[in-house]
């Protein structure tokens, strides 16, 4: 599979090339230049395949010209070693639980797959790599977990000080080994900027083999298309079409869904559910993309003021607003309503959702008001409710059950390095420590 950049359709780079480089030099993002259609036999047999089989078939179709089949098989087998349940809420709404991985959020899908691909690359090259990841909460721990103890790989996480939940912070700062957590005095957007500046700094890139691990890396993006195929195939009575509701921030999960559709999955519509960081819904309404500083919300993994995958989406739709609107519906929801939605979902369906999934629930209710048909809705639940214990407890009056792997990291001692949001400090840190 070949990739180009969002700035230039004529550049051509292999999958492994794009994974290793992370971000192209032209200021755009790597993005598929052509998305291959899966064969009809794939779609005909979807129902009979388990999640790993689906993931393997897609990966094999996309990457077998670059990665040996056995390696692809091993990567898939190691990555997706957890359940992906589809839980029925009502006759027409199901919840796809994407939080059964090691860090209890959907980021595990992409992060583990990328770790698998990158460790294949570094084995082949025999060089040390430094992975940089800015995180608004969940990316960091998912990435770090994927790479924990991988020989030849150092991971540096940047997170905004006091802007992630206590649990998220514990998950980020207690891993040790080859993982360092940088606590940045600034916002998530500052963290993302620092990473971008590091890649643009030739003094750094001349000395260190830097690799990015945000949703901007294509090895994280592609596996986020797998579960759309899986969930779609598990809906038995979708006569009127399937609508996916995606709690969105950097729009990487949504882009994974759009890629699945381009592979031939007949999804009717995607709902990009946003909290009050409403840049993307404003774009669909007005045609204007106006990034602004992110605001803090209770669904903090979606607090993004300049969604990085926006470029890929406009590239996919060739900048055509009306075609984008045909496929994506988007709106933004306040914390107050998200709070109420957690309670409503619990009262109505006995389902305890996290704040991100609850935003998607609000968007589904909204979409239904004007929907032409009785669609089947699949809500992507992106985090375990226990990761947002206080909010969920306050909203519902119910304590989410703490999974064992979360409990154990809460007792460990936090280890972070505090830095300012000034690039020179970050650069100095990198040059000194790597
Ligand atoms: C990262 C994250 C999101 C947003 O996903 P994007 O791909 O950035 O749009 C939603 N929910 C949770 C729990 C997340 O961690």
Coordinates of C-alpha atoms and ligand atoms in Angstrom, one line a residue:
X1 CA 0.0 0.0 0.0
X2 CA 1.3 3.4 -1.0
X3 CA 1.0 6.6 0.9
X4 CA 1.1 10.2 -0.2
X5 CA 0.9 13.4 1.8
X6 CA -2.1 15.6 2.4
X7 CA -0.2 18.4 0.8
X8 CA 1.0 16.6 -2.3
X9 CA -0.7 13.7 -4.0
X10 CA 2.3 13.0 -6.1
X11 CA 4.6 12.0 -3.3
X12 CA 4.8 8.2 -2.9
X13 CA 6.1 6.4 0.1
X14 CA 5.7 2.8 1.3
X15 CA 3.7 1.9 4.4
X16 CA 6.9 1.1 6.4
X17 CA 8.5 4.3 5.1
X18 CA 5.6 6.3 6.3
X19 CA 5.4 4.5 9.7
X20 CA 9.1 5.0 10.3
X21 CA 9.1 8.7 9.3
X22 CA 5.8 9.5 11.1
X23 CA 5.4 13.0 9.7
X24 CA 6.4 14.1 6.2
X25 CA 8.7 17.1 5.6
X26 CA 6.1 19.2 3.7
X27 CA 4.0 20.0 6.7
X28 CA 1.2 17.7 5.7
X29 CA 0.4 14.2 7.0
X30 CA 0.9 10.8 5.4
X31 CA -2.4 9.4 4.1
X32 CA -3.3 6.5 1.8
X33 CA -2.9 7.5 -1.9
X34 CA -5.3 4.8 -2.9
X35 CA -7.5 2.7 -0.5
X36 CA -7.9 -0.8 -1.9
X37 CA -11.3 -2.3 -2.0
X38 CA -11.6 -5.5 -0.1
X39 CA -12.7 -8.5 -2.2
X40 CA -16.4 -9.4 -2.2
X41 CA -15.5 -12.8 -0.6
X42 CA -14.2 -10.8 2.4
X43 CA -17.5 -9.1 2.9
X44 CA -19.5 -12.3 2.2
X45 CA -17.6 -14.1 5.0
X46 CA -17.4 -11.2 7.5
X47 CA -20.0 -12.8 9.8
X48 CA -18.0 -16.0 10.1
X49 CA -14.7 -14.4 10.9
X50 CA -13.6 -13.4 14.4
X51 CA -12.0 -10.1 15.1
X52 CA -8.4 -11.3 14.7
X53 CA -9.3 -12.9 11.4
X54 CA -10.8 -9.7 10.0
X55 CA -7.8 -7.7 11.2
X56 CA -5.4 -10.2 9.6
X57 CA -7.3 -10.3 6.2
X58 CA -7.3 -6.5 6.0
X59 CA -3.6 -6.2 7.1
X60 CA -2.6 -8.9 4.6
X61 CA -4.4 -7.1 1.8
X62 CA -2.8 -3.8 2.6
X63 CA 0.7 -4.7 3.7
X64 CA 1.7 -8.1 2.3
X65 CA 3.9 -6.5 -0.3
X66 CA 6.1 -5.1 2.5
X67 CA 5.8 -7.4 5.6
X68 CA 6.0 -11.2 5.5
X69 CA 2.6 -12.9 6.1
X70 CA 3.9 -14.6 9.2
X71 CA 5.0 -11.3 10.7
X72 CA 1.6 -9.7 10.0
X73 CA -0.1 -12.7 11.6
X74 CA 2.1 -12.4 14.7
X75 CA 1.5 -8.7 15.0
X76 CA -2.3 -9.1 14.8
X77 CA -2.2 -12.1 17.1
X78 CA -0.2 -10.2 19.8
X79 CA -2.1 -6.9 19.5
X80 CA -5.7 -7.9 19.7
X81 CA -5.4 -10.2 22.5
X82 CA -8.6 -8.9 24.2
X83 CA -12.3 -9.0 23.7
X84 CA -14.3 -6.6 21.6
X85 CA -17.9 -7.0 22.8
X86 CA -20.9 -5.5 21.0
X87 CA -23.6 -4.9 23.7
X88 CA -27.2 -4.3 22.8
X89 CA -28.7 -1.2 24.5
X90 CA -32.0 -1.2 22.8
X91 CA -33.6 -2.6 19.6
X92 CA -31.7 -0.2 17.5
X93 CA -28.6 1.0 19.5
X94 CA -25.6 -1.2 20.2
X95 CA -22.4 -0.3 22.1
X96 CA -19.1 -1.5 20.7
X97 CA -16.8 -1.7 23.7
X98 CA -13.3 -0.7 22.6
X99 CA -11.9 -0.5 26.1
X100 CA -10.9 -4.1 26.9
X101 CA -7.2 -3.6 26.1
X102 CA -4.4 -3.1 28.6
X103 CA -5.0 0.6 29.2
X104 CA -8.8 0.5 29.0
X105 CA -9.3 2.8 26.1
X106 CA -9.7 2.3 22.3
X107 CA -6.2 3.8 21.7
X108 CA -4.8 0.3 22.5
X109 CA -5.9 -0.9 19.0
X110 CA -3.7 1.6 17.2
X111 CA -0.9 1.9 19.6
X112 CA -0.3 -1.8 19.9
X113 CA -0.4 -2.3 16.2
X114 CA 2.0 0.5 15.7
X115 CA 4.4 -0.9 18.3
X116 CA 4.3 -4.2 16.5
X117 CA 5.1 -2.6 13.2
X118 CA 7.9 -0.3 14.6
X119 CA 9.6 -3.1 16.5
X120 CA 9.6 -5.1 13.2
X121 CA 11.2 -2.0 11.5
X122 CA 13.8 -1.5 14.2
X123 CA 14.8 -5.2 14.2
X124 CA 15.3 -5.0 10.5
X125 CA 17.4 -1.8 10.8
X126 CA 19.1 -2.5 14.1
X127 CA 18.9 1.1 15.3
X128 CA 17.6 2.8 18.4
X129 CA 14.4 4.8 18.0
X130 CA 12.8 7.5 20.1
X131 CA 9.1 7.6 20.1
X132 CA 7.5 11.0 20.9
X133 CA 3.9 11.1 21.9
X134 CA 1.8 14.0 23.0
X135 CA -1.2 12.9 24.9
X136 CA -4.4 14.4 26.2
X137 CA -4.8 11.4 28.4
X138 CA -5.2 8.0 26.8
X139 CA -2.8 7.9 23.9
X140 CA 0.3 8.1 26.1
X141 CA -0.4 5.1 28.2
X142 CA -1.6 3.0 25.3
X143 CA 1.6 3.8 23.3
X144 CA 3.8 3.3 26.3
X145 CA 2.2 0.0 27.1
X146 CA 2.6 -1.2 23.5
X147 CA 6.4 -0.5 23.7
X148 CA 7.1 -1.3 27.3
X149 CA 10.5 -3.2 27.4
X150 CA 10.8 -3.3 23.6
X151 CA 14.6 -3.4 22.9
X152 CA 16.0 -0.5 21.0
X153 CA 13.0 1.8 21.7
X154 CA 12.7 4.8 24.1
X155 CA 9.3 6.4 24.6
X156 CA 8.9 10.0 25.6
X157 CA 5.4 11.0 26.6
X158 CA 4.3 14.7 26.8
X159 CA 1.2 15.5 28.8
X160 CA -0.4 18.7 30.0
X161 CA 0.2 19.2 33.7
X162 CA -3.0 19.1 35.8
X163 CA -5.2 18.6 32.7
X164 CA -5.5 14.8 32.7
X165 CA -7.4 12.7 35.3
X166 CA -5.6 11.3 38.3
X167 CA -6.0 7.8 37.0
X168 CA -4.7 8.8 33.5
X169 CA -1.7 10.4 35.1
X170 CA -0.9 7.3 37.2
X171 CA -1.1 5.2 34.0
X172 CA 1.3 7.6 32.3
X173 CA 3.9 8.1 35.0
X174 CA 4.3 4.7 36.7
X175 CA 5.6 2.5 33.9
X176 CA 9.3 3.2 34.2
X177 CA 11.7 1.1 32.1
X178 CA 12.1 2.6 28.7
X179 CA 9.2 5.1 29.2
X180 CA 9.7 8.7 30.4
X181 CA 6.8 11.0 31.2
X182 CA 7.2 14.8 30.6
X183 CA 4.8 16.9 32.5
X184 CA 4.4 20.1 30.4
X185 CA 3.3 23.4 32.0
X186 CA 0.8 24.1 29.2
X187 CA -2.1 22.6 27.3
X188 CA -2.4 19.5 25.1
X189 CA -2.1 21.8 22.1
X190 CA 1.3 22.9 23.5
X191 CA 2.4 19.3 23.8
X192 CA 1.4 18.6 20.2
X193 CA 3.3 21.7 19.1
X194 CA 6.4 20.7 20.9
X195 CA 6.4 17.3 19.1
X196 CA 5.8 19.0 15.8
X197 CA 8.7 21.4 16.4
X198 CA 11.0 18.5 17.4
X199 CA 10.4 16.9 14.0
X200 CA 11.0 20.1 12.2
X201 CA 14.3 20.7 14.1
X202 CA 17.2 19.4 12.0
X203 CA 19.6 19.7 14.9
X204 CA 17.5 17.1 16.7
X205 CA 16.7 14.9 13.8
X206 CA 20.3 14.8 12.8
X207 CA 21.2 13.2 16.1
X208 CA 18.2 11.2 17.1
X209 CA 15.9 8.8 15.1
X210 CA 12.6 10.4 16.1
X211 CA 9.3 8.7 15.4
X212 CA 5.9 10.1 16.1
X213 CA 3.2 8.1 17.8
X214 CA 0.1 10.3 17.8
X215 CA -2.9 9.4 15.8
X216 CA -0.9 11.1 13.0
X217 CA 1.2 7.9 12.5
X218 CA -0.4 5.7 9.8
X219 CA 0.3 2.6 11.7
X220 CA -2.2 3.8 14.3
X221 CA -4.7 4.9 11.9
X222 CA -5.2 1.8 9.7
X223 CA -6.0 -0.7 12.6
X224 CA -8.7 1.8 13.7
X225 CA -10.6 0.6 10.6
X226 CA -10.8 -3.0 11.7
X227 CA -13.4 -2.9 14.3
X228 CA -15.9 -1.1 12.0
X229 CA -15.9 -4.1 9.8
X230 CA -16.3 -6.4 12.8
X231 CA -19.1 -4.5 14.5
X232 CA -21.0 -4.0 11.2
X233 CA -20.9 -7.7 10.5
X234 CA -22.3 -8.5 14.0
X235 CA -25.5 -6.4 13.5
X236 CA -28.0 -9.0 12.4
X237 CA -31.0 -6.9 11.4
X238 CA -29.6 -3.7 9.8
X239 CA -32.1 -3.5 7.0
X240 CA -32.1 0.3 6.9
X241 CA -28.4 0.8 7.2
X242 CA -25.8 1.2 9.9
X243 CA -24.8 4.5 11.5
X244 CA -21.6 4.7 13.7
X245 CA -21.4 7.3 16.4
X246 CA -17.7 8.2 17.2
X247 CA -16.7 10.3 20.2
X248 CA -14.1 12.5 18.5
X249 CA -11.2 14.7 19.3
X250 CA -8.3 14.5 16.9
X251 CA -10.7 12.6 14.5
X252 CA -8.4 9.6 14.1
X253 CA -11.0 7.1 15.1
X254 CA -13.5 8.7 12.7
X255 CA -10.8 8.6 9.9
X256 CA -10.4 4.9 10.6
X257 CA -14.1 4.5 9.9
X258 CA -14.0 6.5 6.7
X259 CA -11.2 4.3 5.5
X260 CA -13.3 1.2 6.3
X261 CA -16.1 2.7 4.1
X262 CA -13.6 3.3 1.3
X263 CA -12.5 -0.4 1.5
X264 CA -16.1 -1.2 0.6
X265 CA -17.9 -1.4 4.0
X266 CA -21.4 -0.1 3.2
X267 CA -21.9 2.2 6.2
X268 CA -24.7 4.7 5.9
X269 CA -23.3 7.5 8.0
X270 CA -20.7 8.4 10.6
X271 CA -21.6 10.7 13.5
X272 CA -18.6 12.7 14.8
X273 CA -19.7 13.4 18.4
X274 CA -17.8 16.3 19.9
X275 CA -17.7 18.0 23.3
X276 CA -17.6 21.8 23.4
X277 CA -14.4 21.7 21.3
X278 CA -16.6 22.1 18.3
X279 CA -14.1 22.9 15.5
X280 CA -15.2 20.1 13.2
X281 CA -18.9 20.5 13.6
X282 CA -18.4 24.2 12.8
X283 CA -16.6 23.3 9.7
X284 CA -19.4 21.0 8.5
X285 CA -21.9 23.8 9.2
X286 CA -20.0 26.8 7.8
X287 CA -17.3 25.3 5.5
X288 CA -14.7 27.2 7.6
X289 CA -12.0 25.4 9.6
X290 CA -11.1 27.7 12.5
X291 CA -8.8 26.0 15.1
X292 CA -8.9 27.6 18.5
X293 CA -7.3 26.9 21.9
X294 CA -8.9 23.8 23.4
X295 CA -11.2 24.1 26.4
X296 CA -11.3 21.6 29.3
X297 CA -14.2 19.3 29.6
X298 CA -15.2 16.1 31.4
X299 CA -14.5 14.1 28.2
X300 CA -10.9 15.3 28.3
X301 CA -9.5 12.9 25.7
X302 CA -11.5 14.9 23.1
X303 CA -10.3 18.4 24.3
X304 CA -8.6 19.2 21.0
X305 CA -8.6 22.7 19.5
X306 CA -6.8 21.8 16.2
X307 CA -7.8 18.3 15.2
X308 CA -4.8 16.8 13.4
X309 CA -6.7 14.3 11.2
X310 CA -8.8 17.1 9.7
X311 CA -6.3 17.3 6.8
X312 CA -6.8 13.7 6.1
X313 CA -10.5 14.0 6.0
X314 CA -10.5 16.9 3.6
X315 CA -8.0 15.0 1.5
X316 CA -10.3 11.9 1.4
X317 CA -13.2 14.0 0.2
X318 CA -11.1 16.2 -2.1
X319 CA -12.1 19.3 -0.1
X320 CA -15.7 18.8 -1.2
X321 CA -17.9 20.0 1.7
X322 CA -21.2 18.6 0.4
X323 CA -19.7 15.1 -0.1
X324 CA -18.3 15.3 3.4
X325 CA -21.7 16.2 4.8
X326 CA -23.3 13.3 2.9
X327 CA -21.1 10.9 5.0
X328 CA -20.5 12.7 8.3
X329 CA -22.9 14.3 10.7
X330 CA -21.3 16.2 13.6
X331 CA -22.5 18.2 16.6
X332 CA -21.1 19.4 19.9
X333 CA -22.5 18.7 23.4
X334 CA -21.9 20.5 26.7
X335 CA -20.6 18.9 29.9
X336 CA -23.9 19.5 31.5
X337 CA -25.8 17.4 29.0
X338 CA -23.0 14.8 29.0
X339 CA -23.5 14.4 32.7
X340 CA -27.2 13.9 32.2
X341 CA -26.6 11.4 29.5
X342 CA -24.5 9.2 31.8
X343 CA -27.5 9.2 34.2
X344 CA -30.0 8.6 31.4
X345 CA -28.1 5.7 29.9
X346 CA -27.9 4.1 33.3
X347 CA -31.5 4.6 34.2
X348 CA -32.9 3.6 30.8
X349 CA -30.6 0.8 29.8
X350 CA -28.7 -0.1 33.1
X351 CA -25.5 0.7 31.1
X352 CA -22.7 2.6 32.8
X353 CA -21.0 4.7 30.1
X354 CA -17.9 6.9 30.4
X355 CA -18.2 10.6 29.5
X356 CA -16.8 10.1 26.0
X357 CA -19.4 7.4 25.1
X358 CA -22.1 9.6 26.6
X359 CA -21.3 12.4 24.2
X360 CA -21.8 9.8 21.4
X361 CA -25.1 8.8 22.9
X362 CA -26.3 12.5 22.9
X363 CA -25.3 12.7 19.2
X364 CA -27.3 9.6 18.3
X365 CA -30.4 11.0 20.0
X366 CA -29.9 14.2 18.1
X367 CA -29.4 12.5 14.8
X368 CA -32.5 10.3 15.3
X369 CA -34.7 13.3 15.5
X370 CA -34.3 14.1 11.8
X371 CA -33.3 10.6 10.5
X372 CA -35.2 9.4 7.5
X373 CA -35.2 5.8 8.5
X374 CA -34.8 3.4 11.4
X375 CA -31.1 2.9 11.2
X376 CA -29.1 0.6 13.4
X377 CA -26.8 2.6 15.5
X378 CA -23.4 1.5 16.8
X379 CA -22.0 3.6 19.5
X380 CA -18.2 3.3 19.9
X381 CA -17.5 3.3 23.7
X382 CA -13.9 4.5 23.8
X383 CA -13.0 4.2 27.5
X384 CA -13.8 2.1 30.5
X385 CA -16.1 4.1 32.9
X386 CA -13.7 3.4 35.8
X387 CA -11.1 5.6 34.1
X388 CA -13.4 8.5 34.8
X389 CA -14.6 7.3 38.2
X390 CA -15.5 10.5 39.9
X391 CA -17.5 11.9 37.0
X392 CA -19.3 8.7 36.4
X393 CA -20.1 8.3 40.1
X394 CA -21.3 11.9 40.4
X395 CA -23.5 11.6 37.4
X396 CA -25.1 8.2 38.0
X397 CA -24.7 7.6 41.7
X398 CA -23.1 4.2 40.8
X399 CA -19.4 3.2 41.3
X400 CA -17.9 1.8 38.2
X401 CA -16.1 -1.5 38.9
X402 CA -12.3 -1.0 39.0
X403 CA -10.5 -3.5 36.8
X404 CA -7.5 -5.1 38.5
X405 CA -4.9 -3.6 36.1
X406 CA -6.2 -0.1 36.9
X407 CA -6.1 -0.7 40.7
X408 CA -2.5 -1.9 40.6
X409 CA -1.1 1.2 38.9
X410 CA -2.9 3.6 41.4
X411 CA -0.6 2.5 44.2
X412 CA 2.6 3.1 42.4
X413 CA 4.7 6.3 42.8
X414 CA 4.3 8.9 40.1
X415 CA 7.5 9.7 38.2
X416 CA 7.5 12.7 35.8
X417 CA 9.9 15.4 34.6
X418 CA 8.4 18.8 34.6
X419 CA 9.2 21.1 31.7
X420 CA 7.8 24.4 30.4
X421 CA 6.0 24.7 27.0
X422 CA 9.0 26.4 25.5
X423 CA 10.6 24.4 22.7
X424 CA 14.2 25.1 23.8
X425 CA 13.6 23.4 27.1
X426 CA 12.2 20.3 25.4
X427 CA 15.1 20.3 22.9
X428 CA 17.6 20.5 25.7
X429 CA 15.9 17.7 27.5
X430 CA 16.0 15.5 24.4
X431 CA 19.7 16.2 23.6
X432 CA 20.7 15.6 27.2
X433 CA 18.8 12.4 27.9
X434 CA 18.8 10.4 24.7
Ligands
LIG1 C1 -8.5 9.7 22.1 C2 -9.9 9.5 22.6 C3 -11.0 9.9 21.9 C4 -10.9 10.7 20.6 O1 -10.4 10.0 19.6 P1 -9.8 10.7 18.3 O2 -9.3 9.7 17.4 O3 -8.7 11.7 18.8 O4 -10.9 11.5 17.7 C5 -12.3 9.6 22.4 N1 -12.4 8.9 23.5 C6 -11.3 8.5 24.2 C7 -11.6 7.8 25.5 C8 -10.0 8.7 23.8 O5 -9.0 8.3 24.5

